[in-house]
Amino acid sequence: MTAPIANELFAVTAPGLESIALGELKRLGVRGKAETGGVSYRGDAETIYSTNLWLRTASRVVIRAARFHASTFHELERRAKLVPWADFLSADSSVRLRVTCRKSRLYHSDAVAERILGAITRVAPGVSVVEGQSLEADGEHDAPERGTTETAAQLFVVRIVGDECEISADTSGELLHRRGYRQEVGKAPLRETLAAAMLLASGWRPAEALVDPLCGSGTIPIEAALLARGIAPGIQRKFAFMTWAAFDETAWNRVYESALGSAREGGELEIVGADRDIGAVEAAARNAERAGVGKNVRLLAQPLTVTLDAHASGDRPGWVLTNPPYGV
């Protein structure tokens, strides 16, 4: 068994969500630093596992595998051979690269990718390369709504800026907003990470009523119920680190069982979602059931004005939190 990984980690977020993710890490007992595009922090294998499992607003978590100077391809090849690639791969792995070169003598991303793949195949001769989407120009930062399908291939992010090369390994696999419950979406779906960020930034507390009168497929009410009940957002999904040679299954089981034990019943919650589209409300109900919060969310098929009127005279403090239709 390879020794547990202890290294620099980076939680990638959509622009503007860095401080919210920083607060999440603090509540997990992890000290971090907000940077453009995410939060940097340090940790061991259990930190990797727990932050993937618990972060509600991060898009993915990457680990810094190496950082070195490289102004020539010979230097890049020599240094890349020293990266512990095998820690992040299994016997039948496939890989994909995301390469960015800026202000560097090594400006040709395809040539950089060729050298990096050569270093990987030296330690993992049977590895296959995912073609067609291996090179992307945005570095490790994911666009808020890319719309592409993730693959099971291990992602390595290579960034060369000013002849300084940084290589990161993705620990998450599919983007973290893909919790697993939202198998049906409406016309303008809101990412789960953005819905969670709205809830955390608003100041809403589970003791207060919450109404989303334009709920669509139910993302905001469902994320509110998950948050209120203390359910880890990643509890139903798999992660890239589970396929690594360095994966510590005992540590993962410890983190996972702890997360299961932290969930609360939430019978006292008043979380309401409504939409005039009956089909969307039915889809929201099924999504809520898949998320395990079907009993904690009330979903209604009715117009905006009816929903707000029905809850305006209640004697319980409440919030209206919604993602209105674009341009309306």
Tab-separated table of C-alpha atoms in Angstrom:
chain	number	residue	atom	x	y	z
A	1	MET	CA	0.000	0.000	0.000
A	2	THR	CA	1.323	3.428	-0.951
A	3	ALA	CA	1.695	5.859	1.942
A	4	PRO	CA	-1.247	8.260	2.475
A	5	ILE	CA	-0.986	11.400	0.388
A	6	ALA	CA	-0.185	14.623	2.242
A	7	ASN	CA	0.026	17.571	-0.085
A	8	GLU	CA	-1.382	20.820	-1.350
A	9	LEU	CA	-5.031	20.712	-2.340
A	10	PHE	CA	-7.215	23.142	-4.260
A	11	ALA	CA	-11.007	23.296	-4.254
A	12	VAL	CA	-12.087	24.748	-7.601
A	13	THR	CA	-15.162	27.008	-7.511
A	14	ALA	CA	-17.179	29.102	-9.911
A	15	PRO	CA	-16.069	32.768	-9.904
A	16	GLY	CA	-17.348	34.572	-6.802
A	17	LEU	CA	-17.857	31.477	-4.658
A	18	GLU	CA	-14.328	31.336	-3.219
A	19	SER	CA	-15.205	32.913	0.141
A	20	ILE	CA	-18.231	30.640	0.600
A	21	ALA	CA	-16.122	27.529	-0.034
A	22	LEU	CA	-13.534	28.910	2.388
A	23	GLY	CA	-16.232	29.096	5.055
A	24	GLU	CA	-17.249	25.515	4.323
A	25	LEU	CA	-13.672	24.340	4.801
A	26	LYS	CA	-13.452	26.213	8.084
A	27	ARG	CA	-16.566	24.433	9.357
A	28	LEU	CA	-14.893	21.140	8.416
A	29	GLY	CA	-11.887	22.115	10.527
A	30	VAL	CA	-9.662	22.750	7.501
A	31	ARG	CA	-7.624	25.933	7.224
A	32	GLY	CA	-7.593	27.372	3.719
A	33	LYS	CA	-6.783	30.446	1.685
A	34	ALA	CA	-9.149	31.935	-0.885
A	35	GLU	CA	-7.561	32.510	-4.294
A	36	THR	CA	-8.905	33.369	-7.715
A	37	GLY	CA	-11.010	30.422	-8.808
A	38	GLY	CA	-11.040	28.491	-5.550
A	39	VAL	CA	-9.451	27.769	-2.184
A	40	SER	CA	-6.026	26.285	-1.474
A	41	TYR	CA	-5.437	24.120	1.599
A	42	ARG	CA	-3.319	21.221	2.818
A	43	GLY	CA	-4.321	17.793	3.981
A	44	ASP	CA	-3.867	14.040	3.983
A	45	ALA	CA	-5.935	11.308	2.360
A	46	GLU	CA	-8.818	11.743	4.808
A	47	THR	CA	-8.904	15.454	4.010
A	48	ILE	CA	-9.233	14.637	0.307
A	49	TYR	CA	-12.048	12.227	1.036
A	50	SER	CA	-13.970	14.452	3.443
A	51	THR	CA	-13.762	17.633	1.362
A	52	ASN	CA	-15.005	15.810	-1.743
A	53	LEU	CA	-17.823	14.350	0.298
A	54	TRP	CA	-18.868	17.523	2.137
A	55	LEU	CA	-18.118	20.613	0.027
A	56	ARG	CA	-21.395	21.937	-1.352
A	57	THR	CA	-20.066	24.823	-3.456
A	58	ALA	CA	-16.854	23.428	-4.990
A	59	SER	CA	-16.742	22.130	-8.581
A	60	ARG	CA	-13.850	19.735	-7.992
A	61	VAL	CA	-10.878	19.113	-5.705
A	62	VAL	CA	-7.399	18.726	-7.198
A	63	ILE	CA	-4.113	17.749	-5.572
A	64	ARG	CA	-0.843	19.411	-6.520
A	65	ALA	CA	1.229	16.479	-7.746
A	66	ALA	CA	4.310	18.505	-8.755
A	67	ARG	CA	5.679	21.993	-9.285
A	68	PHE	CA	8.976	22.680	-11.080
A	69	HIS	CA	10.831	24.965	-13.493
A	70	ALA	CA	10.891	23.946	-17.160
A	71	SER	CA	12.096	26.228	-19.947
A	72	THR	CA	13.004	23.447	-22.408
A	73	PHE	CA	11.295	20.224	-23.459
A	74	HIS	CA	14.285	18.235	-22.220
A	75	GLU	CA	13.847	19.757	-18.763
A	76	LEU	CA	10.097	19.138	-18.872
A	77	GLU	CA	10.613	15.471	-19.754
A	78	ARG	CA	13.258	14.982	-17.049
A	79	ARG	CA	11.151	16.574	-14.321
A	80	ALA	CA	7.904	14.922	-15.423
A	81	LYS	CA	9.483	11.487	-14.979
A	82	LEU	CA	9.777	12.215	-11.243
A	83	VAL	CA	6.058	12.866	-10.728
A	84	PRO	CA	4.387	9.994	-8.782
A	85	TRP	CA	1.918	9.247	-11.567
A	86	ALA	CA	1.292	5.700	-10.360
A	87	ASP	CA	-0.308	6.989	-7.140
A	88	PHE	CA	-3.189	8.406	-9.179
A	89	LEU	CA	-3.732	5.498	-11.559
A	90	SER	CA	-4.991	1.931	-11.487
A	91	ALA	CA	-3.891	-0.962	-13.686
A	92	ASP	CA	-6.540	-0.267	-16.345
A	93	SER	CA	-6.651	3.528	-16.138
A	94	SER	CA	-7.385	5.939	-18.923
A	95	VAL	CA	-6.164	9.526	-18.685
A	96	ARG	CA	-6.968	12.914	-20.123
A	97	LEU	CA	-4.929	16.098	-19.929
A	98	ARG	CA	-5.858	19.734	-19.669
A	99	VAL	CA	-2.853	21.817	-20.685
A	100	THR	CA	-2.403	25.588	-20.474
A	101	CYS	CA	0.764	27.478	-21.506
A	102	ARG	CA	1.146	31.213	-20.865
A	103	LYS	CA	4.147	33.531	-21.028
A	104	SER	CA	6.446	30.529	-21.384
A	105	ARG	CA	9.063	29.317	-23.805
A	106	LEU	CA	7.052	26.106	-23.883
A	107	TYR	CA	4.073	27.660	-25.593
A	108	HIS	CA	2.847	24.688	-27.652
A	109	SER	CA	0.267	22.845	-25.535
A	110	ASP	CA	0.128	19.790	-27.833
A	111	ALA	CA	3.891	19.323	-27.559
A	112	VAL	CA	3.724	19.682	-23.774
A	113	ALA	CA	0.929	17.106	-23.637
A	114	GLU	CA	3.003	14.681	-25.714
A	115	ARG	CA	5.911	14.891	-23.227
A	116	ILE	CA	3.635	14.537	-20.211
A	117	LEU	CA	1.899	11.494	-21.696
A	118	GLY	CA	5.316	9.990	-22.388
A	119	ALA	CA	6.208	10.336	-18.704
A	120	ILE	CA	2.902	8.754	-17.653
A	121	THR	CA	3.235	5.762	-19.957
A	122	ARG	CA	6.726	5.055	-18.613
A	123	VAL	CA	5.226	4.153	-15.217
A	124	ALA	CA	1.869	2.906	-16.558
A	125	PRO	CA	2.467	1.305	-19.982
A	126	GLY	CA	-1.113	0.055	-20.249
A	127	VAL	CA	-2.735	3.444	-19.759
A	128	SER	CA	-5.050	4.682	-22.503
A	129	VAL	CA	-5.571	8.290	-23.526
A	130	VAL	CA	-8.994	9.838	-23.972
A	131	GLU	CA	-8.878	11.622	-27.303
A	132	GLY	CA	-10.865	14.612	-28.470
A	133	GLN	CA	-11.170	16.424	-25.157
A	134	SER	CA	-7.693	16.101	-23.686
A	135	LEU	CA	-6.619	19.685	-24.255
A	136	GLU	CA	-8.725	22.552	-22.931
A	137	ALA	CA	-7.672	26.158	-22.726
A	138	ASP	CA	-9.076	27.119	-19.344
A	139	GLY	CA	-6.569	25.434	-17.058
A	140	GLU	CA	-8.095	23.807	-13.989
A	141	HIS	CA	-10.994	26.237	-13.707
A	142	ASP	CA	-14.286	24.873	-14.965
A	143	ALA	CA	-16.747	27.135	-16.701
A	144	PRO	CA	-19.986	27.542	-14.718
A	145	GLU	CA	-22.095	25.804	-17.388
A	146	ARG	CA	-19.976	23.796	-19.768
A	147	GLY	CA	-22.573	21.161	-20.595
A	148	THR	CA	-20.076	18.420	-21.466
A	149	THR	CA	-20.190	14.884	-20.155
A	150	GLU	CA	-17.445	13.856	-17.750
A	151	THR	CA	-15.581	10.651	-18.429
A	152	ALA	CA	-14.139	8.042	-16.087
A	153	ALA	CA	-10.628	8.969	-17.255
A	154	GLN	CA	-8.208	10.371	-14.701
A	155	LEU	CA	-7.757	14.085	-15.345
A	156	PHE	CA	-4.344	15.745	-14.964
A	157	VAL	CA	-4.163	19.518	-15.176
A	158	VAL	CA	-0.867	20.940	-16.486
A	159	ARG	CA	-0.298	24.686	-16.209
A	160	ILE	CA	2.884	26.371	-17.429
A	161	VAL	CA	3.150	30.062	-16.607
A	162	GLY	CA	6.455	31.893	-16.972
A	163	ASP	CA	8.397	28.623	-17.356
A	164	GLU	CA	7.020	27.336	-14.046
A	165	CYS	CA	5.137	24.073	-14.488
A	166	GLU	CA	2.426	22.935	-12.086
A	167	ILE	CA	0.778	19.525	-12.393
A	168	SER	CA	-2.411	18.657	-10.534
A	169	ALA	CA	-4.419	15.442	-10.349
A	170	ASP	CA	-8.194	15.628	-10.158
A	171	THR	CA	-9.506	13.780	-7.091
A	172	SER	CA	-13.218	14.183	-7.831
A	173	GLY	CA	-14.003	12.640	-11.211
A	174	GLU	CA	-17.375	13.997	-12.293
A	175	LEU	CA	-17.883	17.611	-11.264
A	176	LEU	CA	-19.096	17.833	-7.671
A	177	HIS	CA	-22.408	19.446	-8.564
A	178	ARG	CA	-23.418	16.051	-9.914
A	179	ARG	CA	-24.746	14.715	-6.619
A	180	GLY	CA	-26.631	11.865	-8.295
A	181	TYR	CA	-30.202	12.803	-7.430
A	182	ARG	CA	-31.052	15.257	-10.218
A	183	GLN	CA	-31.781	12.927	-13.095
A	184	GLU	CA	-34.576	15.150	-14.410
A	185	VAL	CA	-34.098	18.863	-15.122
A	186	GLY	CA	-36.214	21.787	-16.238
A	187	LYS	CA	-35.722	24.312	-19.023
A	188	ALA	CA	-33.028	26.399	-17.277
A	189	PRO	CA	-31.472	24.163	-14.606
A	190	LEU	CA	-29.486	25.731	-11.785
A	191	ARG	CA	-26.338	23.895	-10.774
A	192	GLU	CA	-26.522	22.303	-7.337
A	193	THR	CA	-23.326	24.068	-6.276
A	194	LEU	CA	-24.832	27.472	-7.127
A	195	ALA	CA	-28.071	26.645	-5.306
A	196	ALA	CA	-26.062	25.664	-2.232
A	197	ALA	CA	-24.055	28.889	-2.496
A	198	MET	CA	-27.281	30.932	-2.606
A	199	LEU	CA	-28.462	29.219	0.577
A	200	LEU	CA	-25.177	29.618	2.432
A	201	ALA	CA	-24.704	33.247	1.348
A	202	SER	CA	-28.288	34.280	2.146
A	203	GLY	CA	-28.052	33.624	5.866
A	204	TRP	CA	-31.011	31.224	5.862
A	205	ARG	CA	-31.273	28.921	8.865
A	206	PRO	CA	-33.210	25.616	8.969
A	207	ALA	CA	-35.422	26.942	11.790
A	208	GLU	CA	-36.850	29.446	9.296
A	209	ALA	CA	-39.357	28.675	6.553
A	210	LEU	CA	-38.075	28.698	2.970
A	211	VAL	CA	-40.146	29.159	-0.175
A	212	ASP	CA	-38.985	28.835	-3.788
A	213	PRO	CA	-42.002	29.895	-5.895
A	214	LEU	CA	-40.204	29.150	-9.202
A	215	CYS	CA	-38.610	25.861	-8.222
A	216	GLY	CA	-38.404	24.096	-11.607
A	217	SER	CA	-36.852	20.679	-11.004
A	218	GLY	CA	-36.431	21.492	-7.310
A	219	THR	CA	-32.722	22.174	-6.922
A	220	ILE	CA	-33.010	24.964	-4.323
A	221	PRO	CA	-35.526	23.191	-2.024
A	222	ILE	CA	-33.619	19.908	-2.271
A	223	GLU	CA	-30.251	21.533	-1.507
A	224	ALA	CA	-31.922	23.359	1.415
A	225	ALA	CA	-33.210	20.070	2.821
A	226	LEU	CA	-29.805	18.385	2.418
A	227	LEU	CA	-28.166	21.316	4.209
A	228	ALA	CA	-30.764	21.415	6.989
A	229	ARG	CA	-30.543	17.703	7.650
A	230	GLY	CA	-26.740	17.632	7.614
A	231	ILE	CA	-26.606	15.203	4.693
A	232	ALA	CA	-23.265	15.200	2.874
A	233	PRO	CA	-23.896	16.263	-0.747
A	234	GLY	CA	-21.575	13.573	-2.127
A	235	ILE	CA	-22.975	10.704	-0.074
A	236	GLN	CA	-24.531	8.951	-3.113
A	237	ARG	CA	-21.704	9.254	-5.634
A	238	LYS	CA	-18.296	7.873	-6.537
A	239	PHE	CA	-15.025	9.805	-6.794
A	240	ALA	CA	-11.885	9.538	-8.896
A	241	PHE	CA	-9.666	8.873	-5.865
A	242	MET	CA	-11.453	5.543	-5.312
A	243	THR	CA	-9.593	4.069	-8.306
A	244	TRP	CA	-6.126	5.243	-7.250
A	245	ALA	CA	-3.342	2.878	-6.255
A	246	ALA	CA	-2.939	5.096	-3.166
A	247	PHE	CA	-6.616	4.818	-2.167
A	248	ASP	CA	-6.971	4.024	1.554
A	249	GLU	CA	-10.276	2.159	1.811
A	250	THR	CA	-10.147	2.000	5.622
A	251	ALA	CA	-9.811	5.779	5.877
A	252	TRP	CA	-12.592	6.283	3.322
A	253	ASN	CA	-14.957	3.987	5.256
A	254	ARG	CA	-14.219	5.970	8.392
A	255	VAL	CA	-15.082	9.262	6.678
A	256	TYR	CA	-18.156	7.795	4.978
A	257	GLU	CA	-19.595	6.194	8.125
A	258	SER	CA	-19.083	9.426	10.029
A	259	ALA	CA	-21.026	11.293	7.349
A	260	LEU	CA	-23.878	8.778	7.472
A	261	GLY	CA	-24.078	9.161	11.242
A	262	SER	CA	-24.286	12.952	11.076
A	263	ALA	CA	-27.599	13.085	9.181
A	264	ARG	CA	-30.653	14.329	11.099
A	265	GLU	CA	-34.348	13.541	10.570
A	266	GLY	CA	-35.563	17.102	9.885
A	267	GLY	CA	-39.254	16.506	10.570
A	268	GLU	CA	-39.715	20.122	11.691
A	269	LEU	CA	-38.548	21.705	8.423
A	270	GLU	CA	-40.776	24.038	6.416
A	271	ILE	CA	-39.303	23.986	2.905
A	272	VAL	CA	-41.682	24.659	0.021
A	273	GLY	CA	-41.101	24.565	-3.712
A	274	ALA	CA	-43.736	25.544	-6.257
A	275	ASP	CA	-43.991	25.963	-10.005
A	276	ARG	CA	-46.834	26.421	-12.455
A	277	ASP	CA	-45.340	23.674	-14.657
A	278	ILE	CA	-46.896	20.447	-13.370
A	279	GLY	CA	-44.304	18.329	-15.185
A	280	ALA	CA	-41.448	20.218	-13.499
A	281	VAL	CA	-43.038	19.755	-10.059
A	282	GLU	CA	-43.455	16.024	-10.660
A	283	ALA	CA	-39.800	15.803	-11.712
A	284	ALA	CA	-38.803	17.795	-8.607
A	285	ALA	CA	-40.668	15.322	-6.411
A	286	ARG	CA	-38.822	12.397	-7.963
A	287	ASN	CA	-35.498	14.217	-7.601
A	288	ALA	CA	-36.264	14.874	-3.923
A	289	GLU	CA	-37.020	11.191	-3.354
A	290	ARG	CA	-33.709	10.208	-4.969
A	291	ALA	CA	-31.922	12.709	-2.723
A	292	GLY	CA	-33.525	11.133	0.337
A	293	VAL	CA	-35.424	14.298	1.322
A	294	GLY	CA	-38.820	13.594	-0.221
A	295	LYS	CA	-40.489	13.876	3.202
A	296	ASN	CA	-38.738	17.161	4.015
A	297	VAL	CA	-39.813	19.199	0.982
A	298	ARG	CA	-43.360	20.256	0.091
A	299	LEU	CA	-43.787	20.640	-3.674
A	300	LEU	CA	-46.815	22.382	-5.178
A	301	ALA	CA	-48.073	22.938	-8.719
A	302	GLN	CA	-49.326	26.532	-8.596
A	303	PRO	CA	-48.485	30.036	-9.922
A	304	LEU	CA	-46.058	32.460	-8.307
A	305	THR	CA	-48.720	34.812	-6.861
A	306	VAL	CA	-50.693	32.002	-5.241
A	307	THR	CA	-47.550	30.579	-3.654
A	308	LEU	CA	-46.442	33.910	-2.183
A	309	ASP	CA	-49.940	34.830	-0.972
A	310	ALA	CA	-50.301	31.477	0.766
A	311	HIS	CA	-47.134	31.995	2.800
A	312	ALA	CA	-47.214	35.760	3.352
A	313	SER	CA	-49.460	35.597	6.423
A	314	GLY	CA	-47.717	32.794	8.259
A	315	ASP	CA	-46.525	33.334	11.831
A	316	ARG	CA	-43.090	31.817	11.185
A	317	PRO	CA	-40.134	33.898	9.931
A	318	GLY	CA	-39.369	32.932	6.369
A	319	TRP	CA	-37.322	33.434	3.252
A	320	VAL	CA	-38.079	33.592	-0.442
A	321	LEU	CA	-35.148	32.218	-2.416
A	322	THR	CA	-35.494	31.586	-6.133
A	323	ASN	CA	-33.844	31.538	-9.547
A	324	PRO	CA	-36.260	33.522	-11.743
A	325	PRO	CA	-36.611	32.918	-15.496
A	326	TYR	CA	-34.019	34.729	-17.576
A	327	GLY	CA	-35.224	37.990	-19.116
A	328	VAL	CA	-38.679	37.851	-17.476
